[in-house]
Amino acid sequence: MHLPLSRRAFAAMLGTAMLPAAVWAQGEPWPSKPVRLIVPTPPGGATDRLARMLAVELGKAFGQPFVVDNRGGAGGSLGTAVVAKAPADGYTLLFTGVFNTINPGLYPKLPYDYVSDFVHIAPMTQGPNILVAKPDFEASTVAQLVALAKKKPSSIDFGSGGNGTSGHLTMEMFQRLAGIRMNHVAYKGTAPALQDVLAGVVPLMAINQDTAIPHIQGGKLKALAVTSRQRNPVFPAVPTFVEAGFSELVVTSWAGLDAPKGTPSAIVERLHDATLKAVQSKDVQDRLSAEGWIPFATTSQADFDKFVRAETTRWLRTIKDAGIQIE
């Protein structure tokens, strides 16, 4: 037998049934305020330029400002640590890059685990290093450089922006694979190292492609090889190290987006999709291509996570083999 419900009892039951919907409706949708994008490098460099480009596009996509906050220092580890300790609510994000897969090998006591303490959301872009020299340097190809280094062991200098930078590690990989030994001259930044190469003080260095473009096109530097798997469209005449017989020497300086571990999957998915849409837009692609940046072959979050893990493992091995240490 079914007894009729009173109006009060029916109202109470209805209110209970609708409680989750009411709670959801009262919650603030993400993002309801500006999002902080931590860039763990100083202003003005390639990482900072890329981050600001992405921040503008994400701001358009979500209707809230993505505010760039530069926190440079300790090879990018200081700014990365800020994000590792931030609430996992989608309001503090990390603009990441190759430095974060290098640092675990250089700084054994980092206050975070880069592989597991972050959600690796999406890649933005990548670009090769380029081995450059003054036009009058006696070697113009990788084969000629190897022959020269074997003829004059430990007599050729190469510069870099500092111990453990991608340019330094590229040259360490090259020496190990080629069975040669050259002298590393570490500078406090890429700019002074490049200045000395242009002046002929140091004959060689491996440098990011975007920085090298104006000097190569202006005839102030010559390019011996690029570290991408395929030739770079901006330098179609410059061979790869792979073509020169060094199939393992594939190095890219890359950039992407991370969040603290535990960030809700719905937010992560929206950020992933918005990042890819921004990067694939014609305006952004034109700007990236003009600086020699190239797209990632795969862009899923799972593939980006695998990429980060593989890069971290590879740089750990390279740094250990080269005996590189940072005090």
CSV table of C-alpha atoms in Angstrom, one decimal, residues 200-323:
chain,number,residue,atom,x,y,z
A,200,GLY,CA,87.1,34.5,-33.1
A,201,VAL,CA,88.2,34.1,-29.5
A,202,VAL,CA,86.6,30.6,-29.4
A,203,PRO,CA,86.1,28.8,-32.7
A,204,LEU,CA,83.0,26.7,-32.1
A,205,MET,CA,79.8,26.4,-30.2
A,206,ALA,CA,76.4,24.6,-30.4
A,207,ILE,CA,73.6,27.1,-30.1
A,208,ASN,CA,69.8,27.2,-30.4
A,209,GLN,CA,68.6,27.7,-33.9
A,210,ASP,CA,66.6,30.9,-33.2
A,211,THR,CA,69.7,32.6,-31.9
A,212,ALA,CA,71.9,31.5,-34.8
A,213,ILE,CA,69.6,32.5,-37.6
A,214,PRO,CA,70.6,36.2,-38.1
A,215,HIS,CA,74.3,35.4,-37.8
A,216,ILE,CA,74.2,32.6,-40.3
A,217,GLN,CA,72.0,34.4,-42.8
A,218,GLY,CA,74.3,37.5,-42.4
A,219,GLY,CA,77.4,35.5,-43.2
A,220,LYS,CA,79.0,36.0,-39.7
A,221,LEU,CA,78.8,32.3,-38.8
A,222,LYS,CA,78.8,29.1,-40.8
A,223,ALA,CA,76.8,26.1,-39.8
A,224,LEU,CA,78.4,22.6,-39.8
A,225,ALA,CA,75.4,20.5,-38.7
A,226,VAL,CA,72.0,20.6,-36.9
A,227,THR,CA,70.9,18.3,-34.2
A,228,SER,CA,67.3,17.6,-35.4
A,229,ARG,CA,66.5,14.3,-37.1
A,230,GLN,CA,65.6,16.0,-40.3
A,231,ARG,CA,67.0,19.2,-41.9
A,232,ASN,CA,65.6,22.4,-40.6
A,233,PRO,CA,63.5,24.3,-43.2
A,234,VAL,CA,65.2,27.6,-42.3
A,235,PHE,CA,68.6,26.0,-43.1
A,236,PRO,CA,67.8,23.5,-45.9
A,237,ALA,CA,71.5,23.3,-47.0
A,238,VAL,CA,72.8,22.4,-43.5
A,239,PRO,CA,73.1,18.6,-42.9
A,240,THR,CA,72.1,16.8,-39.7
A,241,PHE,CA,74.4,15.0,-37.4
A,242,VAL,CA,72.4,11.9,-38.4
A,243,GLU,CA,73.5,12.4,-42.0
A,244,ALA,CA,77.0,12.7,-40.8
A,245,GLY,CA,76.9,9.3,-39.3
A,246,PHE,CA,75.8,10.1,-35.7
A,247,SER,CA,72.4,8.6,-35.5
A,248,GLU,CA,72.2,9.1,-31.7
A,249,LEU,CA,72.9,12.8,-31.8
A,250,VAL,CA,69.4,14.1,-32.0
A,251,VAL,CA,68.9,17.0,-29.5
A,252,THR,CA,66.1,19.6,-29.4
A,253,SER,CA,65.5,22.5,-27.1
A,254,TRP,CA,61.8,22.2,-26.5
A,255,ALA,CA,59.0,24.0,-24.6
A,256,GLY,CA,55.7,22.9,-23.1
A,257,LEU,CA,53.2,23.3,-20.4
A,258,ASP,CA,53.1,21.6,-17.0
A,259,ALA,CA,50.9,21.7,-13.8
A,260,PRO,CA,51.3,20.5,-10.3
A,261,LYS,CA,50.5,16.8,-9.7
A,262,GLY,CA,46.9,16.4,-8.7
A,263,THR,CA,45.5,19.1,-10.9
A,264,PRO,CA,41.9,18.0,-11.9
A,265,SER,CA,41.9,16.1,-15.1
A,266,ALA,CA,39.1,18.3,-16.6
A,267,ILE,CA,41.3,21.3,-16.3
A,268,VAL,CA,44.3,19.4,-17.7
A,269,GLU,CA,42.3,18.3,-20.7
A,270,ARG,CA,41.1,21.8,-21.4
A,271,LEU,CA,44.6,23.2,-21.1
A,272,HIS,CA,46.0,20.5,-23.4
A,273,ASP,CA,43.4,21.1,-26.1
A,274,ALA,CA,43.7,24.9,-25.9
A,275,THR,CA,47.5,24.7,-26.1
A,276,LEU,CA,47.4,22.6,-29.2
A,277,LYS,CA,44.8,24.8,-30.8
A,278,ALA,CA,47.0,27.8,-30.1
A,279,VAL,CA,50.2,26.3,-31.4
A,280,GLN,CA,48.5,25.0,-34.6
A,281,SER,CA,46.9,28.4,-35.5
A,282,LYS,CA,48.4,30.0,-38.6
A,283,ASP,CA,49.6,33.1,-36.8
A,284,VAL,CA,51.5,31.2,-34.1
A,285,GLN,CA,52.9,28.7,-36.6
A,286,ASP,CA,54.1,31.5,-38.9
A,287,ARG,CA,55.9,33.1,-36.0
A,288,LEU,CA,57.5,29.9,-34.8
A,289,SER,CA,58.6,28.8,-38.3
A,290,ALA,CA,60.3,32.1,-38.9
A,291,GLU,CA,62.6,31.3,-35.9
A,292,GLY,CA,63.3,27.8,-37.0
A,293,TRP,CA,61.0,26.1,-34.5
A,294,ILE,CA,59.4,22.8,-35.6
A,295,PRO,CA,56.3,21.0,-34.3
A,296,PHE,CA,56.2,17.8,-32.3
A,297,ALA,CA,55.4,14.7,-34.2
A,298,THR,CA,52.9,13.6,-31.6
A,299,THR,CA,51.0,15.8,-29.3
A,300,SER,CA,48.8,13.7,-27.0
A,301,GLN,CA,49.3,14.1,-23.3
A,302,ALA,CA,50.4,10.5,-22.9
A,303,ASP,CA,53.1,10.9,-25.6
A,304,PHE,CA,54.3,14.2,-24.1
A,305,ASP,CA,54.7,12.4,-20.7
A,306,LYS,CA,56.7,9.6,-22.4
A,307,PHE,CA,58.9,12.2,-24.1
A,308,VAL,CA,59.6,13.9,-20.8
A,309,ARG,CA,60.5,10.6,-19.1
A,310,ALA,CA,62.8,9.5,-22.0
A,311,GLU,CA,64.6,12.9,-22.2
A,312,THR,CA,65.2,12.9,-18.4
A,313,THR,CA,66.7,9.4,-18.6
A,314,ARG,CA,68.8,10.2,-21.6
A,315,TRP,CA,70.3,13.4,-20.0
A,316,LEU,CA,71.0,11.6,-16.7
A,317,ARG,CA,73.1,9.1,-18.7
A,318,THR,CA,74.9,11.8,-20.8
A,319,ILE,CA,75.7,13.9,-17.7
A,320,LYS,CA,77.0,10.9,-15.8
A,321,ASP,CA,79.1,9.7,-18.8
A,322,ALA,CA,80.6,13.2,-19.2
A,323,GLY,CA,81.3,13.5,-15.5
